[in-house]
Short mmCIF file of C-alpha atoms in Angstrom, two decimals:
data_model
loop_
_atom_site.label_atom_id
_atom_site.label_comp_id
_atom_site.label_asym_id
_atom_site.label_seq_id
_atom_site.Cartn_x
_atom_site.Cartn_y
_atom_site.Cartn_z
CA UNK A 1 15.23 1.55 13.18
CA UNK A 2 11.92 -0.29 13.24
CA UNK A 3 9.80 0.42 16.30
CA UNK A 4 7.55 -2.40 17.36
CA UNK A 5 4.83 -2.06 19.95
CA UNK A 6 2.47 -4.38 21.73
CA UNK A 7 -0.86 -4.59 19.96
CA UNK A 8 -3.09 -4.14 22.99
CA UNK A 9 -1.22 -1.69 25.24
CA UNK A 10 0.86 0.09 22.60
CA UNK A 11 3.93 -0.33 24.85
CA UNK A 12 7.15 0.01 22.85
CA UNK A 13 9.50 -2.95 22.69
CA UNK A 14 13.13 -2.13 23.47
CA UNK A 15 14.75 -5.31 22.22
CA UNK A 16 13.46 -7.77 19.66
CA UNK A 17 15.31 -10.27 17.51
CA UNK A 18 13.25 -11.48 14.58
CA UNK A 19 15.31 -14.64 14.12
CA UNK A 20 13.91 -17.11 16.65
CA UNK A 21 14.27 -15.01 19.78
CA UNK A 22 13.05 -16.71 22.91
CA UNK A 23 12.55 -13.45 24.80
CA UNK A 24 11.88 -9.81 24.05
CA UNK A 25 12.47 -6.92 26.41
CA UNK A 26 9.91 -4.15 26.69
CA UNK A 27 10.90 -0.54 27.29
CA UNK A 28 10.32 -0.98 31.04
CA UNK A 29 12.76 -3.95 31.13
CA UNK A 30 10.11 -6.68 31.44
CA UNK A 31 11.03 -9.88 29.61
CA UNK A 32 8.22 -11.64 27.79
CA UNK A 33 7.91 -14.58 25.43
CA UNK A 34 7.51 -13.26 21.86
CA UNK A 35 4.83 -15.72 20.78
CA UNK A 36 2.59 -14.33 23.51
CA UNK A 37 3.00 -10.71 22.45
CA UNK A 38 0.32 -9.38 20.09
CA UNK A 39 2.45 -7.15 17.84
CA UNK A 40 0.73 -4.41 15.88
CA UNK A 41 1.32 -4.75 12.15
CA UNK A 42 1.00 -1.67 9.98
CA UNK A 43 -0.95 -2.64 6.89
CA UNK A 44 -1.25 -0.72 3.66
CA UNK A 45 -3.30 -1.42 0.54
CA UNK A 46 -2.30 -0.60 -3.01
CA UNK A 47 -4.85 -1.21 -5.72
CA UNK A 48 -5.14 -1.34 -9.46
CA UNK A 49 -8.62 -0.01 -10.17
CA UNK A 50 -9.89 -1.21 -13.53
CA UNK A 51 -12.48 0.71 -15.52
CA UNK A 52 -15.93 -0.87 -15.94
CA UNK A 53 -14.87 -2.17 -19.38
CA UNK A 54 -11.51 -3.43 -18.07
CA UNK A 55 -9.53 -1.39 -20.63
CA UNK A 56 -8.27 1.44 -18.40
CA UNK A 57 -6.51 1.83 -15.05
CA UNK A 58 -7.17 4.56 -12.49
CA UNK A 59 -3.90 6.16 -11.39
CA UNK A 60 -3.26 9.07 -9.08
CA UNK A 61 -0.67 11.72 -8.57
CA UNK A 62 0.32 13.22 -5.21
CA UNK A 63 1.71 16.75 -5.08
CA UNK A 64 4.81 15.20 -3.43
CA UNK A 65 5.60 13.11 -6.53
CA UNK A 66 8.04 13.97 -9.29
CA UNK A 67 6.17 15.90 -12.02
CA UNK A 68 4.38 13.50 -14.38
CA UNK A 69 4.58 10.54 -11.98
CA UNK A 70 1.35 8.57 -11.44
CA UNK A 71 0.87 5.43 -9.36
CA UNK A 72 -1.85 3.06 -8.26
CA UNK A 73 -3.96 4.47 -5.45
CA UNK A 74 -2.97 3.33 -1.97
CA UNK A 75 -3.54 3.95 1.71
CA UNK A 76 -3.52 2.57 5.23
CA UNK A 77 -5.89 -0.02 6.62
CA UNK A 78 -7.79 1.44 9.57
CA UNK A 79 -8.23 -0.53 12.78
CA UNK A 80 -11.07 -3.07 12.60
CA UNK A 81 -11.30 -2.60 8.82
CA UNK A 82 -11.03 -5.43 6.31
CA UNK A 83 -8.69 -5.22 3.34
CA UNK A 84 -11.65 -4.95 0.98
CA UNK A 85 -13.19 -2.16 3.05
CA UNK A 86 -9.88 -0.28 3.04
CA UNK A 87 -9.68 -0.51 -0.77
CA UNK A 88 -13.22 0.81 -1.19
CA UNK A 89 -12.66 3.63 1.31
CA UNK A 90 -9.30 4.76 -0.09
CA UNK A 91 -10.55 4.86 -3.70
CA UNK A 92 -13.66 6.74 -2.57
CA UNK A 93 -11.58 9.21 -0.50
CA UNK A 94 -9.02 9.92 -3.23
CA UNK A 95 -11.13 9.85 -6.39
CA UNK A 96 -14.79 9.56 -5.32
CA UNK A 97 -15.05 6.37 -7.39
CA UNK A 98 -17.12 3.44 -6.09
CA UNK A 99 -15.53 0.02 -6.63
CA UNK A 100 -16.62 -3.59 -6.38
CA UNK A 101 -15.10 -7.01 -6.99
CA UNK A 102 -12.06 -6.37 -4.77
CA UNK A 103 -9.52 -9.18 -5.10
CA UNK A 104 -6.33 -9.59 -3.08
CA UNK A 105 -3.55 -10.53 -5.52
CA UNK A 106 -0.37 -10.46 -3.44
CA UNK A 107 1.72 -8.97 -0.68
CA UNK A 108 5.14 -7.43 -0.28
CA UNK A 109 7.14 -5.89 2.53
CA UNK A 110 7.22 -2.10 2.51
CA UNK A 111 10.37 -1.20 4.51
CA UNK A 112 10.10 2.56 3.93
CA UNK A 113 6.93 3.31 5.84
CA UNK A 114 5.98 6.26 7.98
CA UNK A 115 8.45 7.20 10.71
CA UNK A 116 10.84 4.47 9.61
CA UNK A 117 8.36 1.68 10.20
CA UNK A 118 8.16 -1.49 8.17
CA UNK A 119 4.73 -2.20 6.75
CA UNK A 120 2.99 -4.96 4.86
CA UNK A 121 1.72 -3.86 1.45
CA UNK A 122 -1.36 -5.76 0.28
CA UNK A 123 -1.90 -5.65 -3.47
CA UNK A 124 -5.46 -5.67 -4.77
CA UNK A 125 -7.41 -5.31 -7.99
CA UNK A 126 -10.85 -3.69 -7.97
CA UNK A 127 -13.47 -2.89 -10.61
CA UNK A 128 -14.82 0.67 -10.82
CA UNK A 129 -18.58 1.06 -11.09
CA UNK A 130 -18.31 4.22 -13.22
CA UNK A 131 -15.81 6.39 -15.09
CA UNK A 132 -16.65 9.60 -13.23
CA UNK A 133 -13.78 10.97 -11.10
CA UNK A 134 -13.95 13.72 -8.51
CA UNK A 135 -10.43 14.39 -7.20
CA UNK A 136 -10.13 15.11 -3.49
CA UNK A 137 -7.42 17.84 -3.42
CA UNK A 138 -6.56 17.11 0.21
CA UNK A 139 -5.59 13.57 -0.87
CA UNK A 140 -4.38 13.81 -4.48
CA UNK A 141 -3.24 16.42 -6.97
CA UNK A 142 -4.70 14.52 -9.92
CA UNK A 143 -6.42 11.20 -10.71
CA UNK A 144 -6.93 9.96 -14.29
CA UNK A 145 -7.91 6.94 -16.34
CA UNK A 146 -5.03 5.57 -18.46
CA UNK A 147 -5.50 3.24 -21.44
CA UNK A 148 -3.72 -0.14 -21.37
CA UNK A 149 -1.71 0.84 -24.46
CA UNK A 150 -0.46 4.03 -22.74
CA UNK A 151 0.70 2.05 -19.73
CA UNK A 152 2.42 -0.62 -21.83
CA UNK A 153 4.24 2.08 -23.80
CA UNK A 154 5.39 3.80 -20.59
CA UNK A 155 6.74 0.53 -19.14
CA UNK A 156 8.53 -0.31 -22.40
CA UNK A 157 10.08 3.17 -22.51
CA UNK A 158 11.53 2.80 -19.02
CA UNK A 159 12.70 -0.77 -19.63
CA UNK A 160 14.68 0.31 -22.69
CA UNK A 161 16.04 3.56 -21.20
CA UNK A 162 19.38 2.15 -20.02
CA UNK A 163 17.73 -0.21 -17.55
CA UNK A 164 16.15 2.54 -15.47
CA UNK A 165 13.21 0.38 -14.48
CA UNK A 166 14.31 -2.34 -12.09
CA UNK A 167 11.60 -4.11 -10.15
CA UNK A 168 12.82 -6.39 -7.35
CA UNK A 169 11.43 -9.92 -7.33
CA UNK A 170 9.32 -9.19 -4.24
CA UNK A 171 7.59 -6.24 -5.94
CA UNK A 172 3.85 -6.43 -6.51
CA UNK A 173 4.57 -4.76 -9.86
CA UNK A 174 5.27 -8.18 -11.36
#
């Protein structure tokens, strides 16, 4: 169940119909018009960090992941933080890598967020200023640079392995 709350007071909404509802009911039974309710949207950034020469990608591995699994770095957007600031902060927190040239390339729904919430995933590309990595063990188990050829080979392997790799149309992976 998705829990929505009012953006200013944080009051939980009890009833909400996304499809053209003319009223919502808050937890204390007050009816309000939905277009006047500032809903809080949980935003998350995921970023492909390119090496200074553009030939490598910075990927990270959480201790929670399946062994050998690496992904693009990602994290939540803090309140009053821009998307670009969130990208710079998350990459700095996880790998101690400074980035520039942050570009927003797409969005996708992320229906498996924390505590059953639905989030908006904002896909970005950023350019690293150096190759030096200093992994923050409280954030990541490992962070490495991967060559383009390595990544292409990994994708091809999964695509040919009995169709194991299926990316939905809404995926930023495209």
